[in-house]
mmCIF file of C-alpha atoms in Angstrom:
data_model
loop_
_atom_site.group_PDB
_atom_site.id
_atom_site.type_symbol
_atom_site.label_atom_id
_atom_site.label_comp_id
_atom_site.label_asym_id
_atom_site.label_seq_id
_atom_site.Cartn_x
_atom_site.Cartn_y
_atom_site.Cartn_z
ATOM 1 C CA LYS A 129 0.000 0.000 0.000
ATOM 2 C CA PRO A 130 1.221 3.541 -0.651
ATOM 3 C CA ARG A 131 2.235 5.272 2.564
ATOM 4 C CA ILE A 132 1.404 8.906 3.400
ATOM 5 C CA LEU A 133 3.388 10.541 6.210
ATOM 6 C CA LEU A 134 1.916 13.444 8.218
ATOM 7 C CA MET A 135 4.759 15.508 9.677
ATOM 8 C CA GLY A 136 5.229 18.940 11.234
ATOM 9 C CA LEU A 137 5.930 20.655 14.533
ATOM 10 C CA ARG A 138 3.839 20.093 17.672
ATOM 11 C CA ARG A 139 0.331 21.617 17.607
ATOM 12 C CA SER A 140 0.515 22.341 13.882
ATOM 13 C CA GLY A 141 -2.767 20.444 13.315
ATOM 14 C CA LYS A 142 -1.671 17.051 11.934
ATOM 15 C CA SER A 143 -3.956 14.830 14.034
ATOM 16 C CA SER A 144 -6.886 17.240 13.568
ATOM 17 C CA ILE A 145 -6.531 16.947 9.780
ATOM 18 C CA GLN A 146 -6.594 13.155 9.950
ATOM 19 C CA LYS A 147 -9.620 13.061 12.278
ATOM 20 C CA VAL A 148 -11.664 15.546 10.215
ATOM 21 C CA VAL A 149 -10.911 13.982 6.806
ATOM 22 C CA PHE A 150 -11.060 10.272 7.653
ATOM 23 C CA HIS A 151 -13.130 10.049 10.847
ATOM 24 C CA LYS A 152 -15.808 12.706 10.170
ATOM 25 C CA MET A 153 -14.895 14.486 13.407
ATOM 26 C CA SER A 154 -16.366 17.967 13.797
ATOM 27 C CA PRO A 155 -13.639 20.644 13.504
ATOM 28 C CA ASN A 156 -14.690 22.069 16.892
ATOM 29 C CA GLU A 157 -14.132 18.692 18.584
ATOM 30 C CA THR A 158 -10.470 18.676 17.490
ATOM 31 C CA LEU A 159 -9.781 21.402 20.059
ATOM 32 C CA PHE A 160 -9.844 18.656 22.716
ATOM 33 C CA LEU A 161 -7.373 16.292 20.997
ATOM 34 C CA GLU A 162 -4.251 15.515 22.986
ATOM 35 C CA SER A 163 -0.793 15.925 21.453
ATOM 36 C CA THR A 164 0.489 12.883 19.586
ATOM 37 C CA ASN A 165 3.389 11.330 21.503
ATOM 38 C CA LYS A 166 4.089 8.299 19.315
ATOM 39 C CA ILE A 167 3.827 7.344 15.629
ATOM 40 C CA CYS A 168 0.187 6.451 14.849
ATOM 41 C CA ARG A 169 -0.435 4.215 11.834
ATOM 42 C CA GLU A 170 -3.830 3.821 10.210
ATOM 43 C CA ASP A 171 -5.020 1.856 7.202
ATOM 44 C CA VAL A 172 -7.355 3.815 4.922
ATOM 45 C CA SER A 173 -9.056 1.242 2.708
ATOM 46 C CA ASN A 174 -12.410 2.783 1.869
ATOM 47 C CA SER A 175 -12.251 1.639 -1.757
ATOM 48 C CA SER A 176 -9.897 0.014 -4.198
ATOM 49 C CA PHE A 177 -8.616 3.436 -5.216
ATOM 50 C CA VAL A 178 -8.383 5.043 -1.778
ATOM 51 C CA ASN A 179 -6.151 2.352 -0.343
ATOM 52 C CA PHE A 180 -3.147 3.547 1.643
ATOM 53 C CA GLN A 181 -1.593 3.920 5.086
ATOM 54 C CA ILE A 182 -1.361 7.203 6.998
ATOM 55 C CA TRP A 183 1.431 7.600 9.536
ATOM 56 C CA ASP A 184 0.910 10.509 11.941
ATOM 57 C CA PHE A 185 4.261 11.568 13.454
ATOM 58 C CA PRO A 186 4.706 13.400 16.765
ATOM 59 C CA GLY A 187 6.145 16.886 16.323
ATOM 60 C CA GLN A 188 9.161 16.213 18.520
ATOM 61 C CA ILE A 189 10.483 13.316 16.363
ATOM 62 C CA ASP A 190 14.293 13.327 16.164
ATOM 63 C CA PHE A 191 15.811 12.064 12.916
ATOM 64 C CA PHE A 192 19.216 11.700 14.589
ATOM 65 C CA ASP A 193 17.904 9.415 17.322
ATOM 66 C CA PRO A 194 19.495 5.962 16.699
ATOM 67 C CA THR A 195 16.141 4.290 17.448
ATOM 68 C CA PHE A 196 14.505 6.167 14.512
ATOM 69 C CA ASP A 197 14.951 4.102 11.342
ATOM 70 C CA TYR A 198 14.205 6.880 8.860
ATOM 71 C CA GLU A 199 15.517 4.842 5.904
ATOM 72 C CA MET A 200 12.923 2.118 6.413
ATOM 73 C CA ILE A 201 10.125 4.689 6.826
ATOM 74 C CA PHE A 202 10.984 6.892 3.837
ATOM 75 C CA ARG A 203 11.751 3.979 1.503
ATOM 76 C CA GLY A 204 8.108 2.844 1.389
ATOM 77 C CA THR A 205 6.555 6.313 1.290
ATOM 78 C CA GLY A 206 4.463 7.673 -1.589
ATOM 79 C CA ALA A 207 3.779 11.158 -0.208
ATOM 80 C CA LEU A 208 5.099 13.245 2.678
ATOM 81 C CA ILE A 209 2.704 15.923 3.948
ATOM 82 C CA PHE A 210 4.447 18.571 6.056
ATOM 83 C CA VAL A 211 2.010 20.763 8.012
ATOM 84 C CA ILE A 212 3.025 24.368 8.824
ATOM 85 C CA ASP A 213 0.954 26.488 11.236
ATOM 86 C CA SER A 214 0.408 29.737 9.307
ATOM 87 C CA GLN A 215 -0.637 31.616 12.475
ATOM 88 C CA ASP A 216 2.629 30.850 14.271
ATOM 89 C CA ASP A 217 6.249 31.868 13.671
ATOM 90 C CA TYR A 218 7.179 29.362 10.968
ATOM 91 C CA MET A 219 10.988 29.769 10.908
ATOM 92 C CA GLU A 220 11.513 26.664 13.058
ATOM 93 C CA ALA A 221 8.987 24.777 10.920
ATOM 94 C CA LEU A 222 10.891 25.713 7.735
ATOM 95 C CA ALA A 223 14.162 24.475 9.277
ATOM 96 C CA ARG A 224 12.493 21.164 10.188
ATOM 97 C CA LEU A 225 10.921 20.980 6.713
ATOM 98 C CA HIS A 226 14.340 21.358 5.077
ATOM 99 C CA LEU A 227 15.877 18.643 7.283
ATOM 100 C CA THR A 228 12.934 16.286 6.630
ATOM 101 C CA VAL A 229 12.854 16.791 2.856
ATOM 102 C CA THR A 230 16.629 16.397 2.389
ATOM 103 C CA ARG A 231 16.719 13.227 4.494
ATOM 104 C CA ALA A 232 13.696 11.723 2.713
ATOM 105 C CA TYR A 233 14.926 12.611 -0.782
ATOM 106 C CA LYS A 234 18.278 10.872 -0.231
ATOM 107 C CA VAL A 235 16.473 7.654 0.702
ATOM 108 C CA ASN A 236 13.611 7.859 -1.819
ATOM 109 C CA PRO A 237 13.753 10.461 -4.662
ATOM 110 C CA ASP A 238 10.242 9.448 -5.823
ATOM 111 C CA ILE A 239 8.412 10.830 -2.753
ATOM 112 C CA ASN A 240 5.827 13.557 -3.446
ATOM 113 C CA PHE A 241 6.484 16.455 -1.047
ATOM 114 C CA GLU A 242 3.232 18.234 -0.108
ATOM 115 C CA ILE A 243 3.277 21.345 2.112
ATOM 116 C CA PHE A 244 0.021 22.226 3.905
ATOM 117 C CA ILE A 245 0.072 25.890 5.011
ATOM 118 C CA HIS A 246 -2.523 25.228 7.691
ATOM 119 C CA LYS A 247 -4.979 27.186 9.889
ATOM 120 C CA VAL A 248 -5.436 29.907 7.250
ATOM 121 C CA ASP A 249 -9.073 30.433 8.338
ATOM 122 C CA GLY A 250 -7.789 33.123 10.744
ATOM 123 C CA LEU A 251 -5.998 35.120 8.008
ATOM 124 C CA SER A 252 -7.288 37.729 5.567
ATOM 125 C CA ASP A 253 -7.091 36.920 1.840
ATOM 126 C CA ASP A 254 -4.110 39.246 1.370
ATOM 127 C CA HIS A 255 -2.331 37.753 4.375
ATOM 128 C CA LYS A 256 -2.944 34.216 3.022
ATOM 129 C CA ILE A 257 -1.318 35.066 -0.311
ATOM 130 C CA GLU A 258 1.604 36.831 1.352
ATOM 131 C CA THR A 259 2.191 33.927 3.784
ATOM 132 C CA GLN A 260 2.100 31.364 0.980
ATOM 133 C CA ARG A 261 4.506 33.423 -1.132
ATOM 134 C CA ASP A 262 6.912 33.867 1.784
ATOM 135 C CA ILE A 263 6.928 30.173 2.782
ATOM 136 C CA HIS A 264 7.234 29.099 -0.863
ATOM 137 C CA GLN A 265 10.193 31.446 -1.400
ATOM 138 C CA ARG A 266 12.055 30.525 1.803
ATOM 139 C CA ALA A 267 11.564 26.757 1.416
ATOM 140 C CA ASN A 268 12.766 26.715 -2.188
ATOM 141 C CA ASP A 269 15.692 29.062 -1.420
ATOM 142 C CA ASP A 270 16.853 26.661 1.320
ATOM 143 C CA LEU A 271 16.791 23.765 -1.168
ATOM 144 C CA THR A 272 18.624 25.804 -3.815
ATOM 145 C CA ASP A 273 21.336 26.759 -1.296
ATOM 146 C CA ALA A 274 21.788 23.054 -0.530
ATOM 147 C CA GLY A 275 22.077 22.213 -4.254
ATOM 148 C CA LEU A 276 18.707 20.403 -4.262
ATOM 149 C CA GLU A 277 16.710 22.678 -6.569
ATOM 150 C CA LYS A 278 15.418 19.627 -8.500
ATOM 151 C CA ILE A 279 13.203 18.689 -5.513
ATOM 152 C CA HIS A 280 9.618 19.798 -6.220
ATOM 153 C CA LEU A 281 7.445 21.037 -3.343
ATOM 154 C CA SER A 282 3.664 21.467 -3.756
ATOM 155 C CA PHE A 283 1.953 24.082 -1.542
ATOM 156 C CA TYR A 284 -1.693 24.209 -0.385
ATOM 157 C CA LEU A 285 -3.588 26.674 1.825
ATOM 158 C CA THR A 286 -5.684 24.546 4.183
ATOM 159 C CA SER A 287 -8.148 24.754 7.063
ATOM 160 C CA ILE A 288 -10.307 22.131 8.783
ATOM 161 C CA TYR A 289 -13.125 24.709 8.999
ATOM 162 C CA ASP A 290 -13.838 24.636 5.254
ATOM 163 C CA HIS A 291 -13.416 22.242 2.311
ATOM 164 C CA SER A 292 -9.844 23.321 1.505
ATOM 165 C CA ILE A 293 -8.398 20.406 3.510
ATOM 166 C CA PHE A 294 -10.478 17.887 1.533
ATOM 167 C CA GLU A 295 -9.433 19.383 -1.784
ATOM 168 C CA ALA A 296 -5.746 19.405 -0.767
ATOM 169 C CA PHE A 297 -5.934 15.763 0.337
ATOM 170 C CA SER A 298 -7.682 14.919 -2.950
ATOM 171 C CA LYS A 299 -4.721 16.319 -4.915
ATOM 172 C CA VAL A 300 -2.270 14.345 -2.737
ATOM 173 C CA VAL A 301 -4.148 11.051 -3.138
ATOM 174 C CA GLN A 302 -4.605 11.481 -6.897
ATOM 175 C CA LYS A 303 -0.822 11.471 -7.376
ATOM 176 C CA LEU A 304 -0.732 7.995 -5.804
ATOM 177 C CA ILE A 305 -3.342 6.510 -8.166
ATOM 178 C CA PRO A 306 -1.644 4.994 -11.240
ATOM 179 C CA GLN A 307 -5.017 4.730 -13.041
ATOM 180 C CA LEU A 308 -5.658 8.509 -12.788
ATOM 181 C CA PRO A 309 -5.119 9.292 -16.528
ATOM 182 C CA THR A 310 -7.540 6.474 -17.437
ATOM 183 C CA LEU A 311 -10.185 7.751 -15.005
ATOM 184 C CA GLU A 312 -9.827 11.352 -16.256
ATOM 185 C CA ASN A 313 -10.138 10.164 -19.846
ATOM 186 C CA LEU A 314 -13.313 8.194 -19.026
ATOM 187 C CA LEU A 315 -14.813 11.269 -17.326
ATOM 188 C CA ASN A 316 -13.928 13.479 -20.319
ATOM 189 C CA ILE A 317 -15.658 11.044 -22.693
ATOM 190 C CA PHE A 318 -18.670 10.819 -20.381
ATOM 191 C CA ILE A 319 -19.261 14.580 -20.026
ATOM 192 C CA SER A 320 -18.627 15.373 -23.705
ATOM 193 C CA ASN A 321 -21.221 12.790 -24.827
ATOM 194 C CA SER A 322 -23.777 13.727 -22.165
ATOM 195 C CA GLY A 323 -23.799 17.544 -22.238
ATOM 196 C CA ILE A 324 -22.506 17.685 -18.654
ATOM 197 C CA GLU A 325 -20.560 20.733 -17.419
ATOM 198 C CA LYS A 326 -18.455 19.136 -14.661
ATOM 199 C CA ALA A 327 -18.120 15.675 -13.109
ATOM 200 C CA PHE A 328 -16.303 14.348 -10.026
ATOM 201 C CA LEU A 329 -15.630 10.761 -8.994
ATOM 202 C CA PHE A 330 -15.884 10.876 -5.183
ATOM 203 C CA ASP A 331 -14.905 8.521 -2.405
ATOM 204 C CA VAL A 332 -18.118 8.751 -0.395
ATOM 205 C CA VAL A 333 -16.619 8.095 3.054
ATOM 206 C CA SER A 334 -13.820 10.682 3.033
ATOM 207 C CA LYS A 335 -15.255 13.129 0.420
ATOM 208 C CA ILE A 336 -11.906 12.988 -1.391
ATOM 209 C CA TYR A 337 -12.413 13.193 -5.134
ATOM 210 C CA ILE A 338 -10.497 10.424 -6.870
ATOM 211 C CA ALA A 339 -10.651 12.069 -10.285
ATOM 212 C CA THR A 340 -12.371 14.810 -12.248
ATOM 213 C CA ASP A 341 -12.540 15.796 -15.902
ATOM 214 C CA SER A 342 -9.987 18.117 -17.478
ATOM 215 C CA THR A 343 -12.014 21.337 -16.986
ATOM 216 C CA PRO A 344 -10.768 23.549 -14.088
ATOM 217 C CA VAL A 345 -12.002 22.796 -10.548
ATOM 218 C CA ASP A 346 -13.976 25.629 -8.953
ATOM 219 C CA MET A 347 -13.873 25.586 -5.123
ATOM 220 C CA GLN A 348 -17.566 26.488 -4.849
ATOM 221 C CA THR A 349 -18.506 23.622 -7.173
ATOM 222 C CA TYR A 350 -16.454 21.191 -5.109
ATOM 223 C CA GLU A 351 -18.090 22.406 -1.864
ATOM 224 C CA LEU A 352 -21.565 21.882 -3.340
ATOM 225 C CA CYS A 353 -20.638 18.308 -4.273
ATOM 226 C CA CYS A 354 -19.368 17.612 -0.736
ATOM 227 C CA ASP A 355 -22.559 19.066 0.760
ATOM 228 C CA MET A 356 -24.684 16.914 -1.567
ATOM 229 C CA ILE A 357 -22.899 13.731 -0.459
ATOM 230 C CA ASP A 358 -23.491 14.702 3.188
ATOM 231 C CA VAL A 359 -27.204 15.309 2.501
ATOM 232 C CA VAL A 360 -27.633 11.961 0.700
ATOM 233 C CA ILE A 361 -25.854 9.959 3.421
ATOM 234 C CA ASP A 362 -27.616 11.778 6.290
ATOM 235 C CA ILE A 363 -31.097 11.303 4.810
ATOM 236 C CA SER A 364 -30.323 7.658 3.930
ATOM 237 C CA CYS A 365 -29.225 7.006 7.525
ATOM 238 C CA ILE A 366 -32.602 8.314 8.743
ATOM 239 C CA TYR A 367 -34.974 6.863 6.133
ATOM 240 C CA GLY A 368 -32.968 4.343 4.084
ATOM 241 C CA LEU A 369 -32.211 1.649 6.651
ATOM 242 C CA LYS A 370 -34.525 -1.280 7.362
ATOM 243 C CA ASP A 371 -36.873 -1.320 10.368
ATOM 244 C CA ASP A 372 -34.395 -3.388 12.375
ATOM 245 C CA GLY A 373 -31.605 -0.888 11.616
ATOM 246 C CA THR A 374 -29.746 -3.184 9.218
ATOM 247 C CA GLY A 375 -28.609 -2.357 5.707
ATOM 248 C CA THR A 376 -26.320 0.360 4.439
ATOM 249 C CA PRO A 377 -27.099 4.048 3.852
ATOM 250 C CA TYR A 378 -25.318 3.880 0.487
ATOM 251 C CA ASP A 379 -25.894 1.082 -2.039
ATOM 252 C CA LYS A 380 -26.435 0.427 -5.765
ATOM 253 C CA GLU A 381 -29.872 2.079 -5.631
ATOM 254 C CA SER A 382 -28.439 5.359 -4.286
ATOM 255 C CA MET A 383 -29.228 8.315 -6.547
ATOM 256 C CA ALA A 384 -30.071 11.979 -5.957
ATOM 257 C CA ILE A 385 -31.134 15.011 -7.984
ATOM 258 C CA ILE A 386 -30.924 18.551 -6.573
ATOM 259 C CA LYS A 387 -32.090 21.496 -8.686
ATOM 260 C CA LEU A 388 -30.377 24.784 -7.862
ATOM 261 C CA ASN A 389 -31.966 28.193 -8.398
ATOM 262 C CA ASN A 390 -29.447 29.095 -11.142
ATOM 263 C CA THR A 391 -30.829 26.579 -13.705
ATOM 264 C CA THR A 392 -28.183 24.021 -12.723
ATOM 265 C CA VAL A 393 -28.905 20.440 -11.669
ATOM 266 C CA LEU A 394 -26.709 18.392 -9.310
ATOM 267 C CA TYR A 395 -26.909 14.687 -10.158
ATOM 268 C CA LEU A 396 -25.414 11.934 -7.970
ATOM 269 C CA LYS A 397 -25.194 8.245 -8.956
ATOM 270 C CA GLU A 398 -23.608 5.243 -7.233
ATOM 271 C CA VAL A 399 -20.616 3.796 -9.144
ATOM 272 C CA THR A 400 -19.369 1.235 -6.625
ATOM 273 C CA LYS A 401 -20.265 0.786 -2.955
ATOM 274 C CA PHE A 402 -17.548 3.308 -2.097
ATOM 275 C CA LEU A 403 -17.539 5.641 -5.123
ATOM 276 C CA ALA A 404 -20.100 8.147 -6.382
ATOM 277 C CA LEU A 405 -20.268 10.208 -9.561
ATOM 278 C CA VAL A 406 -21.460 13.778 -8.921
ATOM 279 C CA CYS A 407 -22.291 15.892 -12.002
ATOM 280 C CA PHE A 408 -23.200 19.496 -12.764
ATOM 281 C CA VAL A 409 -25.756 19.675 -15.584
ATOM 282 C CA ARG A 410 -27.687 22.544 -17.150
ATOM 283 C CA GLU A 411 -31.484 22.090 -16.886
ATOM 284 C CA GLU A 412 -31.893 21.990 -20.671
ATOM 285 C CA SER A 413 -29.249 19.233 -20.932
ATOM 286 C CA PHE A 414 -30.830 17.297 -18.064
ATOM 287 C CA GLU A 415 -34.004 16.946 -20.141
ATOM 288 C CA ARG A 416 -32.055 14.225 -21.981
ATOM 289 C CA LYS A 417 -31.720 12.212 -18.762
ATOM 290 C CA GLY A 418 -32.140 8.929 -20.670
ATOM 291 C CA LEU A 419 -28.972 9.658 -22.664
ATOM 292 C CA ILE A 420 -27.076 10.640 -19.509
ATOM 293 C CA ASP A 421 -28.168 7.421 -17.749
ATOM 294 C CA TYR A 422 -27.144 5.273 -20.733
ATOM 295 C CA ASN A 423 -23.721 6.946 -20.869
ATOM 296 C CA PHE A 424 -23.415 6.543 -17.105
ATOM 297 C CA HIS A 425 -24.096 2.798 -17.472
ATOM 298 C CA CYS A 426 -21.216 2.590 -19.992
ATOM 299 C CA PHE A 427 -19.002 4.671 -17.675
ATOM 300 C CA ARG A 428 -19.709 2.450 -14.654
ATOM 301 C CA LYS A 429 -18.945 -0.668 -16.723
ATOM 302 C CA ALA A 430 -15.602 0.851 -17.791
ATOM 303 C CA ILE A 431 -14.742 1.711 -14.161
ATOM 304 C CA GLN A 432 -15.441 -1.899 -13.150
ATOM 305 C CA GLU A 433 -13.082 -3.092 -15.888
ATOM 306 C CA VAL A 434 -10.372 -0.760 -14.525
ATOM 307 C CA PHE A 435 -10.920 -2.347 -11.102
ATOM 308 C CA GLU A 436 -10.672 -5.862 -12.573
ATOM 309 C CA VAL A 437 -7.417 -5.092 -14.391
ATOM 310 C CA ARG A 438 -5.975 -3.653 -11.198
ATOM 311 C CA MET A 439 -6.965 -6.724 -9.162
ATOM 312 C CA LYS A 440 -5.383 -9.021 -11.775
ATOM 313 C CA VAL A 441 -2.133 -7.037 -11.543
ATOM 314 C CA VAL A 442 -2.180 -7.246 -7.722
ATOM 315 C CA ARG A 443 -2.821 -11.006 -7.805
ATOM 316 C CA SER A 444 -0.074 -11.487 -10.408
ATOM 317 C CA ARG A 445 2.451 -9.568 -8.274
ATOM 318 C CA LYS A 446 1.528 -11.598 -5.190
ATOM 319 C CA HIS A 447 1.978 -14.820 -7.166
ATOM 320 C CA GLN A 448 5.377 -13.718 -8.510
ATOM 321 C CA SER A 449 6.486 -12.674 -5.026
ATOM 322 C CA HIS A 450 5.411 -16.047 -3.628
ATOM 323 C CA MET A 451 7.290 -17.916 -6.405
ATOM 324 C CA GLN A 452 10.464 -15.898 -5.782
ATOM 325 C CA LYS A 453 10.333 -16.692 -2.056
ATOM 326 C CA ASN A 454 10.040 -20.411 -2.813
ATOM 327 C CA LYS A 455 13.026 -20.286 -5.180
ATOM 328 C CA ARG A 456 15.383 -18.918 -2.526
ATOM 329 C CA PRO A 457 18.006 -21.477 -1.469
ATOM 330 C CA THR A 458 17.855 -23.033 1.993
ATOM 331 C CA PRO A 459 20.877 -22.788 4.326
ATOM 332 C CA ASN A 460 22.385 -26.021 2.886
ATOM 333 C CA GLY A 461 22.326 -24.528 -0.602
ATOM 334 C CA THR A 462 19.439 -26.494 -2.162
ATOM 335 C CA PRO A 463 16.290 -24.755 -3.481
ATOM 336 C CA ARG A 464 13.200 -24.877 -1.296
#
């Protein structure tokens, strides 16, 4: 499984991010979280695409401690998220960022380095832009001075009090999905043949979008999609379960239509038990709902084929790994 590391100084907001995104914790409840004092590992396996481990590191971690095997940790890492508290003096955080990135890059040059400039909800728009520019400049200057200008850092302005943290995590996760170009291509074909303006493929549990079409993502559009998923799940939990409380709030029958007052229709359809397609459609285009549903049926079938190919690859790798283990010689020199 790809591994995502959450790093940063103490009280920068690492554990709060994890709880809000993957455990549906209310942002206000995170105020009562205790500081992390050991490495916390968690499997996130909501669907075949969102399938990775998150390691939450305590802020006081010491790379020079002989008990800290940073080579083993960085070698299996797909993305390293470094969280910087934008409302605090971030000079110490930048020094720790530089140490972390240089150490990780030496062990594994393929790591994606993602910088979350966090807690920006307390800053004005101008202050946000200025803070991002300053951190971006200082971090890259430090790498250039060390002769490591080829390392690429991605920067995001985030807050747990709005959808910016979900969008940032979506971008991080997408880089770890090898099928992303295929999914984007399928979405492009789907919207062009259906008269749809914008489409997202969402992981329902975390509200991370796995893929979207090639048109630009508008933050307001993304927030509406997240709100729609919440509405569908909440109403299904109240009215969709059986009398004895069994069943699931989200299944193959799940579908929702919300008409906005600006002649736009939000359309949600179940793709798999963990994934939903959420579309923005003009009212006049939605009159051809039969065409949209037919194209959606073709799209869902294609997604299932992508899943099947992936599972075959995983099974093949496991089989090859098992065969290689059996071929290793025993201590007396004969094959197993």
